[in-house]
CSV table of C-alpha atoms and ligand atoms in Angstrom, one decimal:
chain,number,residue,atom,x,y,z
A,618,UNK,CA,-10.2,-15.2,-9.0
A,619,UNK,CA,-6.4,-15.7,-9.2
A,620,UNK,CA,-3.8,-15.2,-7.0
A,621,UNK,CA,-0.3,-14.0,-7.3
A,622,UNK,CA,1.9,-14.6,-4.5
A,623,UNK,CA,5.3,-15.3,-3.9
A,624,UNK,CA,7.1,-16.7,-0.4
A,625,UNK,CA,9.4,-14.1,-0.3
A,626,UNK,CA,7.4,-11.8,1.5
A,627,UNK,CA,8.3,-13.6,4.3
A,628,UNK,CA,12.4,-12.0,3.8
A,629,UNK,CA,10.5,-8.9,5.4
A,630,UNK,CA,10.4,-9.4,8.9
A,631,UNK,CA,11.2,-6.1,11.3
A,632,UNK,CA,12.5,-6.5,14.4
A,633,UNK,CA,10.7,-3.5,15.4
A,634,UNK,CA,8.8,-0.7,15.0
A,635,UNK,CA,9.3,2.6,16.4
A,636,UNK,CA,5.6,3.3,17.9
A,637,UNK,CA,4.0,4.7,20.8
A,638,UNK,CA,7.7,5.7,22.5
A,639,UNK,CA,9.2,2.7,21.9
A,640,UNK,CA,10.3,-0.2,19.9
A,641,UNK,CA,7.4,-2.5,19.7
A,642,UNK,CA,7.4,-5.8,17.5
A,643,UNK,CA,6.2,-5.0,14.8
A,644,UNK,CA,2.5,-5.6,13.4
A,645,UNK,CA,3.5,-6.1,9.6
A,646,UNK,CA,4.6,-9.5,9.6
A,647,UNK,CA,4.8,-12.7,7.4
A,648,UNK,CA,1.3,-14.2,9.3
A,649,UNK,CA,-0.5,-11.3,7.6
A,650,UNK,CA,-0.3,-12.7,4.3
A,651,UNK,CA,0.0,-16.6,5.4
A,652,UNK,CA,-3.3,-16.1,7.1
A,653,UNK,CA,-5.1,-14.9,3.9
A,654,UNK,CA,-3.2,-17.4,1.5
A,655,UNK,CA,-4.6,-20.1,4.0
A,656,UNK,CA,-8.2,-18.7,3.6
A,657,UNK,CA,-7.7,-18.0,0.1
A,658,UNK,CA,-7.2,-21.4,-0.6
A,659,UNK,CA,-9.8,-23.2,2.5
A,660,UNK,CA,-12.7,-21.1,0.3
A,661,UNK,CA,-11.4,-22.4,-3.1
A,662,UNK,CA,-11.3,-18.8,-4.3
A,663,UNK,CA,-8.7,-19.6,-7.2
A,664,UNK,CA,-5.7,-20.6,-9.0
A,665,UNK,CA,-2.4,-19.4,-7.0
A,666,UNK,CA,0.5,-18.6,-9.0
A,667,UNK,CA,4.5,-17.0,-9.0
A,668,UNK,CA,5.4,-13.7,-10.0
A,669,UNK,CA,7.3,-13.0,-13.1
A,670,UNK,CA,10.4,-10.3,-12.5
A,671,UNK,CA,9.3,-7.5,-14.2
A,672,UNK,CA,12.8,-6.4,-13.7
A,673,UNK,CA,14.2,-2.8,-12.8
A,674,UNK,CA,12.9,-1.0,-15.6
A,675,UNK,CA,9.4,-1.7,-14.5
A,676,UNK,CA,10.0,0.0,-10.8
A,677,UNK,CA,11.6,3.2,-12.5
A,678,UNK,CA,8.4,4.1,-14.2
A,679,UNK,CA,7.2,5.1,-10.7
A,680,UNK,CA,10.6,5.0,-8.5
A,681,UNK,CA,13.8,6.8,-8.0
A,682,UNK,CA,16.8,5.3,-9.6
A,683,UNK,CA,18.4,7.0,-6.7
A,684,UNK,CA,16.1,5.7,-4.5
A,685,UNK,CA,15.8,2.0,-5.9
A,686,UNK,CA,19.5,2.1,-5.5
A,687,UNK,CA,19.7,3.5,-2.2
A,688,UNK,CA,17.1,0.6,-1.2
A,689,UNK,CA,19.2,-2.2,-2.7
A,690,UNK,CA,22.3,-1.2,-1.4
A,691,UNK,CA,20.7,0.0,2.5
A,692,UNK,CA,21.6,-2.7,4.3
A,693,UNK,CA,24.7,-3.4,3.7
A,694,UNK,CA,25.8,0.2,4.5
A,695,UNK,CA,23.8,-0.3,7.8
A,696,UNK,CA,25.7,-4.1,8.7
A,697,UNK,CA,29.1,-2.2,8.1
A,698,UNK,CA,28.3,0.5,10.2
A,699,UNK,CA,26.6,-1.0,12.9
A,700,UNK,CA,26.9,-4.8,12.6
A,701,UNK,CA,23.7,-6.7,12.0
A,702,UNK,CA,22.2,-7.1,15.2
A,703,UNK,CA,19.7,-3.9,14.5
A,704,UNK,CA,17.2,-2.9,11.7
A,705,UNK,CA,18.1,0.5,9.9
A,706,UNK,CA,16.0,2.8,11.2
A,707,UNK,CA,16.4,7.0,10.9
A,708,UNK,CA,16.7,9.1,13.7
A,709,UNK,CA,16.5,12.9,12.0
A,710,UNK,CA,14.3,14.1,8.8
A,711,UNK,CA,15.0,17.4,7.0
A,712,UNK,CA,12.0,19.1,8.2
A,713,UNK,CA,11.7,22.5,8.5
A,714,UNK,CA,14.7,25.3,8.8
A,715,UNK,CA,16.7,21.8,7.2
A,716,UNK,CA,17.8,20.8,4.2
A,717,UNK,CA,17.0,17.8,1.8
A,718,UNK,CA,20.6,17.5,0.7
A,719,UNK,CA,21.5,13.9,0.9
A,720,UNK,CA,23.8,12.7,2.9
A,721,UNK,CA,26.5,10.1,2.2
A,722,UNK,CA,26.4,8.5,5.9
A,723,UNK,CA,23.8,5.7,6.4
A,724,UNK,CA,21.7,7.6,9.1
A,725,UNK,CA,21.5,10.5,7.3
A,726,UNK,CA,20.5,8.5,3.7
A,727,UNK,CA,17.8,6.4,5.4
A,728,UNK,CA,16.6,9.4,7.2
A,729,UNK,CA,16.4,11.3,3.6
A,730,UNK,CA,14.3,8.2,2.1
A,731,UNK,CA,12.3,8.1,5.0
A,732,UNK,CA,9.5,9.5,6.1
A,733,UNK,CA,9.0,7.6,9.4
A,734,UNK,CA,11.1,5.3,11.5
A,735,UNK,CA,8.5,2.1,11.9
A,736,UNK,CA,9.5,0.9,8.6
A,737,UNK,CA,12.2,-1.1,9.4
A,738,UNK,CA,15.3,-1.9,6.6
A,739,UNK,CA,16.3,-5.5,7.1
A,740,UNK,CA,18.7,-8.1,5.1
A,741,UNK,CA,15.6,-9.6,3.5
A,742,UNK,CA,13.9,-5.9,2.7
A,743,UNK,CA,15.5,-5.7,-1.3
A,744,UNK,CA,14.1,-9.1,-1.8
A,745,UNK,CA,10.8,-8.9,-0.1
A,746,UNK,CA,9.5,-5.6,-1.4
A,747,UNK,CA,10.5,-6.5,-5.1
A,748,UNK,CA,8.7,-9.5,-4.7
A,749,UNK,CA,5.6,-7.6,-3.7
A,750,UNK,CA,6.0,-5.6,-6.7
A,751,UNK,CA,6.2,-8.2,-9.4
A,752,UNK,CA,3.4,-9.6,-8.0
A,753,UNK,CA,1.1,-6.6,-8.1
A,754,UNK,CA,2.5,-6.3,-12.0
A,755,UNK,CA,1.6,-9.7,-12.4
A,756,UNK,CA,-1.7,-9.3,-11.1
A,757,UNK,CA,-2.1,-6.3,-13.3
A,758,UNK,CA,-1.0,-8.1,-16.3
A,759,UNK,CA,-3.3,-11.0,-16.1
A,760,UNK,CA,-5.9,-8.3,-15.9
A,761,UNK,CA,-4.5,-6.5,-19.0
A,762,UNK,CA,-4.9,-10.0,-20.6
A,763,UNK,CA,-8.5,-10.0,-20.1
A,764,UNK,CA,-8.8,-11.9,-16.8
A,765,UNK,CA,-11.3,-10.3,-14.8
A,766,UNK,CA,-10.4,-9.5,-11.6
A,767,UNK,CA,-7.0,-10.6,-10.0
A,768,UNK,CA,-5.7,-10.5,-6.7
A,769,UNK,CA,-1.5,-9.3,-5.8
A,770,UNK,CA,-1.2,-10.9,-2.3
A,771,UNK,CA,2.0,-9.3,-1.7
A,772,UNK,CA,3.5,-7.9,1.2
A,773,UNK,CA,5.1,-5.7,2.1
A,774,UNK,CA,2.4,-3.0,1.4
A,775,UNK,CA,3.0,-0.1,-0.9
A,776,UNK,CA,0.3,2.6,-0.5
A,777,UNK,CA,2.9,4.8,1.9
A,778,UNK,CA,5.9,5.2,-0.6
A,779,UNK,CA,6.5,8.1,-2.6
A,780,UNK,CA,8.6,8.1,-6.1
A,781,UNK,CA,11.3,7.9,-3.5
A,782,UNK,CA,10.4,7.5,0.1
A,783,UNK,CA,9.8,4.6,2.3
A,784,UNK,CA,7.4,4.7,5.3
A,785,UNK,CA,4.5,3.0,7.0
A,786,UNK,CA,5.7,-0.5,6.5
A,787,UNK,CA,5.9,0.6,2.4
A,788,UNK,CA,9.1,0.5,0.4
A,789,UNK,CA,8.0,0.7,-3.4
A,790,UNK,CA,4.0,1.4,-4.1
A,791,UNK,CA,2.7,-1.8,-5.7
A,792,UNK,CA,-0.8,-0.2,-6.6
A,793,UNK,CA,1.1,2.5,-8.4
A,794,UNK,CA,3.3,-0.3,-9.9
A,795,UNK,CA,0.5,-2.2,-11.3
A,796,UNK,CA,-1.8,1.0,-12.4
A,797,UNK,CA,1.2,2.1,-14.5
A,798,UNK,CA,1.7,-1.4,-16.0
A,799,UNK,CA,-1.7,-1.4,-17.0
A,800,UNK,CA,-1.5,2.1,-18.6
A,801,UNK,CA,1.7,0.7,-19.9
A,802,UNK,CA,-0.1,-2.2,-21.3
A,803,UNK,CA,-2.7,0.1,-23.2
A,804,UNK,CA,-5.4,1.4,-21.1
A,805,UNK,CA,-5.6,5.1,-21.3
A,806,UNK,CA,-7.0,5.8,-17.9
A,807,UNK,CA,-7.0,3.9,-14.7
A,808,UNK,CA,-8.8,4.3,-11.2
A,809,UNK,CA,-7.1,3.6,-8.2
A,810,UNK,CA,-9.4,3.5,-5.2
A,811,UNK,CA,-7.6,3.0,-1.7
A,812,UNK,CA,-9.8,1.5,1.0
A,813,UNK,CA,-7.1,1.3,3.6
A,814,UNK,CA,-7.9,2.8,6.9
A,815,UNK,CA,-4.9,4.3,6.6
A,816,UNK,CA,-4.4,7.5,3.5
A,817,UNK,CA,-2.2,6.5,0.6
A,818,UNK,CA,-0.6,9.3,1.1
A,819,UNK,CA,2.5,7.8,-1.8
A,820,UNK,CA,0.0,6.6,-4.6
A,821,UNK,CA,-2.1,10.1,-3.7
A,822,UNK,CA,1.6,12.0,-4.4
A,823,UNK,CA,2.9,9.6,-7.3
A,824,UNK,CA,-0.4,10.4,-9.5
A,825,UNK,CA,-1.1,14.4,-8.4
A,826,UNK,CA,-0.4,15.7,-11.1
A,827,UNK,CA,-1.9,13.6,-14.1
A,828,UNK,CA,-5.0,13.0,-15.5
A,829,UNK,CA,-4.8,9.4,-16.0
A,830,UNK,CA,-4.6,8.2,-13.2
A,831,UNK,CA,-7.7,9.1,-10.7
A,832,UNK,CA,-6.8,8.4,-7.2
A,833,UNK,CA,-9.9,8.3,-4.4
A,834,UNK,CA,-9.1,7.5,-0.7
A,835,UNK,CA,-11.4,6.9,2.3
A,836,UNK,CA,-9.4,6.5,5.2
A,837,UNK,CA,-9.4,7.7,9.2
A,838,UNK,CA,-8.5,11.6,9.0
A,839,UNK,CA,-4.9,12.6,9.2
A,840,UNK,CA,-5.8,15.3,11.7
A,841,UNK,CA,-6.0,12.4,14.3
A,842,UNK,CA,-4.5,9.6,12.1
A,843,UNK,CA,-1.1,8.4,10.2
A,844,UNK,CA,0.5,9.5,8.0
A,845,UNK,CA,-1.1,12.8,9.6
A,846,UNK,CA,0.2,14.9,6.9
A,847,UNK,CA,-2.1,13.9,3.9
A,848,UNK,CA,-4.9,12.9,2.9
A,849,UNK,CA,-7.0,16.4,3.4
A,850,UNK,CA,-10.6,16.6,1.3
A,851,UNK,CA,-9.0,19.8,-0.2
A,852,UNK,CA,-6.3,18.3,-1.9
A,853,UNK,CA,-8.0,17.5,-5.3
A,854,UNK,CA,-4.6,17.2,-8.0
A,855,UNK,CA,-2.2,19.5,-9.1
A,856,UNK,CA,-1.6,20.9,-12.2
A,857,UNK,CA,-2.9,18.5,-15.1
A,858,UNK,CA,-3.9,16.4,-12.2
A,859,UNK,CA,-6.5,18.9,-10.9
A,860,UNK,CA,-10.1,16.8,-10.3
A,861,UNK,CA,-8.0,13.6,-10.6
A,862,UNK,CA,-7.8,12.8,-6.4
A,863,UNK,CA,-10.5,12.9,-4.6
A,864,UNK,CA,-10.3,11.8,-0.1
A,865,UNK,CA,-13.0,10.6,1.7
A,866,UNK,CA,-11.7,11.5,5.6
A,867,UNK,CA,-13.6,10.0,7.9
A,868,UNK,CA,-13.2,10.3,11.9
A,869,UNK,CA,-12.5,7.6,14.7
A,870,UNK,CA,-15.1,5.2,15.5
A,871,UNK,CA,-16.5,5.2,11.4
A,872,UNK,CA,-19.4,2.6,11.3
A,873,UNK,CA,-19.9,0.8,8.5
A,874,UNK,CA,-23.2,2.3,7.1
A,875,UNK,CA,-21.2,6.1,7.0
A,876,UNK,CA,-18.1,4.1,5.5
A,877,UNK,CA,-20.2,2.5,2.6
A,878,UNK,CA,-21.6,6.3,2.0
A,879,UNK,CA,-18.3,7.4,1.4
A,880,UNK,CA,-17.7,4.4,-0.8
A,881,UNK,CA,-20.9,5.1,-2.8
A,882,UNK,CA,-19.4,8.8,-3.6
A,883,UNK,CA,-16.0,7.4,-4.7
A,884,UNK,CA,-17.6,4.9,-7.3
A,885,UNK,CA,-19.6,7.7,-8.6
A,886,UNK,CA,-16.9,9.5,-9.3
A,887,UNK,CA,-15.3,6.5,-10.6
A,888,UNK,CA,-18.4,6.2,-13.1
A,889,UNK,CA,-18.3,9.6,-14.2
A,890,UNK,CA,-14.0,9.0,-15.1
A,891,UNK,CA,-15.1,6.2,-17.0
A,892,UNK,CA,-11.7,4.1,-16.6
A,893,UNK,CA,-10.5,1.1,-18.4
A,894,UNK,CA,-9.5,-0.9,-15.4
A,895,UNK,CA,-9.5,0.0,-11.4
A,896,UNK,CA,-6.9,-0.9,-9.7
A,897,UNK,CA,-8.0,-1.4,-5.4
A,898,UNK,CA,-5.7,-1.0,-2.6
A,899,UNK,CA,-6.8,-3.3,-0.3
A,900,UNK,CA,-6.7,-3.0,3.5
A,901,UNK,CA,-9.2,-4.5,6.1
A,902,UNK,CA,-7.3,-2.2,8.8
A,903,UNK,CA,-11.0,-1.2,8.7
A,904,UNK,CA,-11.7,-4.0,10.7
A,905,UNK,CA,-13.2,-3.4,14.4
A,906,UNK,CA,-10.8,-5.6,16.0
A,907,UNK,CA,-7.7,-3.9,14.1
A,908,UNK,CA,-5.0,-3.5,16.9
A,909,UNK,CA,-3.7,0.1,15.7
A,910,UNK,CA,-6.8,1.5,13.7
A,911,UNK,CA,-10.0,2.6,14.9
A,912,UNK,CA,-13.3,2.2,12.5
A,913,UNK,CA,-15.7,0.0,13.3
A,914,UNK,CA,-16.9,-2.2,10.3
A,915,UNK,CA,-17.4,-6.1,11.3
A,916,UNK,CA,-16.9,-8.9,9.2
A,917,UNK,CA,-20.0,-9.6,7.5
A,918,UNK,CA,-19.0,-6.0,6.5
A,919,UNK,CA,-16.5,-6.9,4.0
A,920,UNK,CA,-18.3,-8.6,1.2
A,921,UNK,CA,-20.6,-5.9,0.5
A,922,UNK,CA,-17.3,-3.3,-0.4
A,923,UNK,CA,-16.5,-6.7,-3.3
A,924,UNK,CA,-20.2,-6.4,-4.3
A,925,UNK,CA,-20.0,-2.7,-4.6
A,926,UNK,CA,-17.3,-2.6,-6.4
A,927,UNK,CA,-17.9,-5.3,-8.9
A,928,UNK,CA,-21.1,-3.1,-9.7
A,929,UNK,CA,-18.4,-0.9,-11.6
A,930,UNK,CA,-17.9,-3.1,-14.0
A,931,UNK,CA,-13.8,-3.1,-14.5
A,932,UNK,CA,-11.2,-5.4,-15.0
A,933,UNK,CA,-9.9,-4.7,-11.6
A,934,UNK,CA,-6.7,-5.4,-9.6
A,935,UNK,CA,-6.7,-6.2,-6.1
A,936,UNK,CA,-3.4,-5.1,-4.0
A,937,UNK,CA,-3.0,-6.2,-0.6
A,938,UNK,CA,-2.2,-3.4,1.9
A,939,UNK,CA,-2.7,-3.2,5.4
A,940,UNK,CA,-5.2,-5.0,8.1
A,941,UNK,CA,-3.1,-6.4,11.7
A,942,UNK,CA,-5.8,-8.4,13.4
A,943,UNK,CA,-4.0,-11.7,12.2
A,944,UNK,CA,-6.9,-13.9,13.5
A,945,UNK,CA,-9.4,-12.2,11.0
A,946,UNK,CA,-7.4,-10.7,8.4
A,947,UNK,CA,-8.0,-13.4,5.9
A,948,UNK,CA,-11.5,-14.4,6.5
A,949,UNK,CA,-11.7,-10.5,6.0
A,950,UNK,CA,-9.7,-9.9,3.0
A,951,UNK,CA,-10.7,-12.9,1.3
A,952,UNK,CA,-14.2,-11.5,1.9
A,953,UNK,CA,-14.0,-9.1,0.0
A,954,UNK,CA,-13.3,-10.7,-3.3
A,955,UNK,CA,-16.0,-13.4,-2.6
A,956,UNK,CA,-18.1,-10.5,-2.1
A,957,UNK,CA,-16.5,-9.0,-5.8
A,958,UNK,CA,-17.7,-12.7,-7.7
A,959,UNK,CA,-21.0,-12.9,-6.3
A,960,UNK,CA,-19.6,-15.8,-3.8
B,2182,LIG,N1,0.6,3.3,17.1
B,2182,LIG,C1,0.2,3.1,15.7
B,2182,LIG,C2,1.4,3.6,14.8
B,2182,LIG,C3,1.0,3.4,13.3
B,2182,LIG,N2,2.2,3.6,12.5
B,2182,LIG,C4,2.2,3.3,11.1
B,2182,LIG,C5,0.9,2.8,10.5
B,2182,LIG,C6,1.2,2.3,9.1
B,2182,LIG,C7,0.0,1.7,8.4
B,2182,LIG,C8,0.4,1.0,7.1
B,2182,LIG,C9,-0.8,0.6,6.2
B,2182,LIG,O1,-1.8,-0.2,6.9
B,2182,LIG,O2,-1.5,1.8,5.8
B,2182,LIG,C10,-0.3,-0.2,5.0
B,2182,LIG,F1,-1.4,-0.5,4.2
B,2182,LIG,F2,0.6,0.5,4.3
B,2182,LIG,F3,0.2,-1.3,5.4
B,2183,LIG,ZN1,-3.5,0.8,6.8
C-alpha cells in the first residue's frame, strides 16, 4: 500500500494541553506518527513518498478564507502580543447570551476559531497542518489514479475542524480534504467512515448538508465523551444531506465484538450508498491501553476492521487520526492496513 508522508508534521509540537484542570504535555506529538512510519516500514507495507502542495485553492473547497487566513497569520499576532514563550491558546468562546462577532484582538480571534483550548497554536502549526493536508490529497489522488488503497500518514489530525474551527488537536480536516479532492477528481459520491474513538464532529458538520458525501461515525458517546457536543444517533443530515450521516455511539468500556457490530451496520449502509471510493478516518484511540480513551479492543483486534473494510470493495483512502498509546500505535495502525491487503 503506499504511504504519503511528509517530516513536517513534526513543526507541530504543543507545549501543552489544557486537560483535566491544567496544562498537561500534550498527547499529540511527533512520536505518534514516527512510531507508525517505523512500523510501516519494519512490515514492508509499501512505497513511502512526499506530498505535492495542493496549494490554497485546494483547502478553500472545505475551509474558510477567513479562517485559513486567520491560521496562517495566528502566531505572529500571538509572539507580538505575548512574546513566544507560550502556545496561543483561548480563554473565552461565544457561547450562549454571547456573540460570534469576531474580534480583532488575538484572544478573542483564537477564541472565535476555536472550539477548545487543547489545541495548541505554535510557530510550526501553518506548516505542519498544511503538510497533513497535502498529504491526505495526495493519498486521495493516487487513489483517484487507480491505486487501490493509500494511506495519508499525516499529523496533525483533522476529524475535529469545522469549515472554520480548530479543536481537538485538528486545524484543517484532512479526510474532508481528500473526500473533496476525490469528488473533485470525478467520483460522484464518496463515503467517509470515521473509526476514531473520538466523533468527527468537523467532517460530520462539513458534509450535513449534501448528499455526496455520506459520513458514518462509531465513536465513545458525547454524553460522556469529547467533543461532548456531537455525534448524537439522531443527527442523520440536514437539508439535502438528510440520510447522508449516520453515528454509531457507543459507551465506555466498548469490547471489541459490540464495536465490530457497529462496524457491520456502517458498511451496510455503505453498500446500500454504493460509493465510488471511501475515504477512512483512521484512529486506533480504540485501543485498550489508549491513555485518554476508554474502549477496550486489543491488538489482534485491528486487522479484522482492514479485512472488513476491504470486503467493501473501494478504492479507499486511509487518514491518520488519533490513537496516544505511542508504544502500540503503530503496530496498531499499521494493523489495520495489513488487515485491508490480506497481510
Ligand atoms: N482528558 C482528555 C481530554 C481529551 N481532549 C481532546 C481529545 C481530542 C481527541 C483528538 C482525536 O483523537 O479525535 C483526533 F483524531 F482528532 F486526533
Ligand atoms: Zn480520537
Amino acid at each position: 500500500m503506499q504511504i504519503v508522508y511528509s517530516a513536517d508534521h513534526a513543526r507541530q509540537h504543543g507545549r501543552g494541553e489544557l486537560t483535566d484542570g491544567r496544562l498537561m504535555p500534550v498527547v499529540e506529538k511527533p512520536a505518534r506518527a514516527e512510531m507508525v512510519l517505523k512500523r510501516a516500514q519494519e512490515v514492508g507495507l509499501g512505497d513511502i513518498m512526499p506530498p505535492r502542495d495542493f496549494g490554497r485553492e485546494a483547502l478553500v473547497r472545505i475551509h474558510r478564507p477567513d479562517y485559513l487566513a486567520f491560521l496562517e497569520g495566528a502566531w505572529a499576532e500571538w509572539e507580538a502580543e505575548r512574546g513566544g514563550e507560550t502556545d496561543c491558546l483561548p480563554l473565552i468562546w461565544p457561547v450562549r447570551n454571547l456573540r460570534a462577532v469576531c474580534p480583532t484582538h488575538i484572544d478573542g480571534k483564537v477564541s472565535y476559531y476555536a472550539l477548545d483550548a487543547g489545541t495548541p497554536i505554535t510557530p510550526g502549526t501553518w506548516t505542519a497542518a498544511r503538510a497533513s493536508a497535502n498529504v491526505a490529497m495526495t493519498a486521495a489522488d493516487l487513489v483517484a489514479d487507480g491505486t487501490r488503497a493509500a494511506f495519508a500518514l499525516g499529523r496533525p489530525p483533522g476529524h475535529h475542524a469545522t469549515a472554520d474551527q480548530l479543536g481537538g488537536y485538528c486545524f484543517l480536516n484532512n479526510a474532508a480534504l481528500a473526500a473533496q479532492r476525490l469528488l473533485d477528481r470525478g467520483a460522484e459520491r464518496v463515503a467517509v467512515l470515521d473509526v476514531d474513538y473520538h466523533h468527527g464532529n468537523g467532517t460530520q458538520a462539513i458534509f450535513e448538508d449534501r448528499a455526496d458525501v455520506l459520513f458514518c461515525s462509531l465513536h465513545a458517546d458525547p454524553k460522556q465523551e469529547f467533543p461532548y457536543f456531537l455525534g448524537h444517533a439522531d443527527e442523520t443530515g440536514t437539508g439535502a444531506g438528510e440520510g447522508y450521516t449516520v453515528n454509531a455511539p457507543l459507551p465506555w468500556g466498548t469490547t471489541a465484538e459490540a464495536w465490530m457490530a457497529a462496524l457491520e451496520r456502517l458498511c451496510q449502509r455503505i453498500e446500500s450508498y454504493a460509493p465510488d471510493a471511501l475515504v477512512v478516518s483512521l484512529g486506533v484511540d480504540t485501543y485498550k491501553g489508549d491513555p485518554i480513551s476508554r474502549f477496550a479492543l486489543d491488538t489482534s483486534d485491528f486487522p479484522p476492521i482492514g479485512a472488513r473494510l476491504a470486503k467493501l470493495a473501494l478504492p479507499t483512502t486511509f487518514v491518520m487520526e488519533g490513537g496516544y498509546a505511542v508504544e502500540e500505535i503503530g503496530v496498531n495502525a499499521v494493523g489495520v492496513l495489513q488487515g485491508f491487503e490480506g497481510g
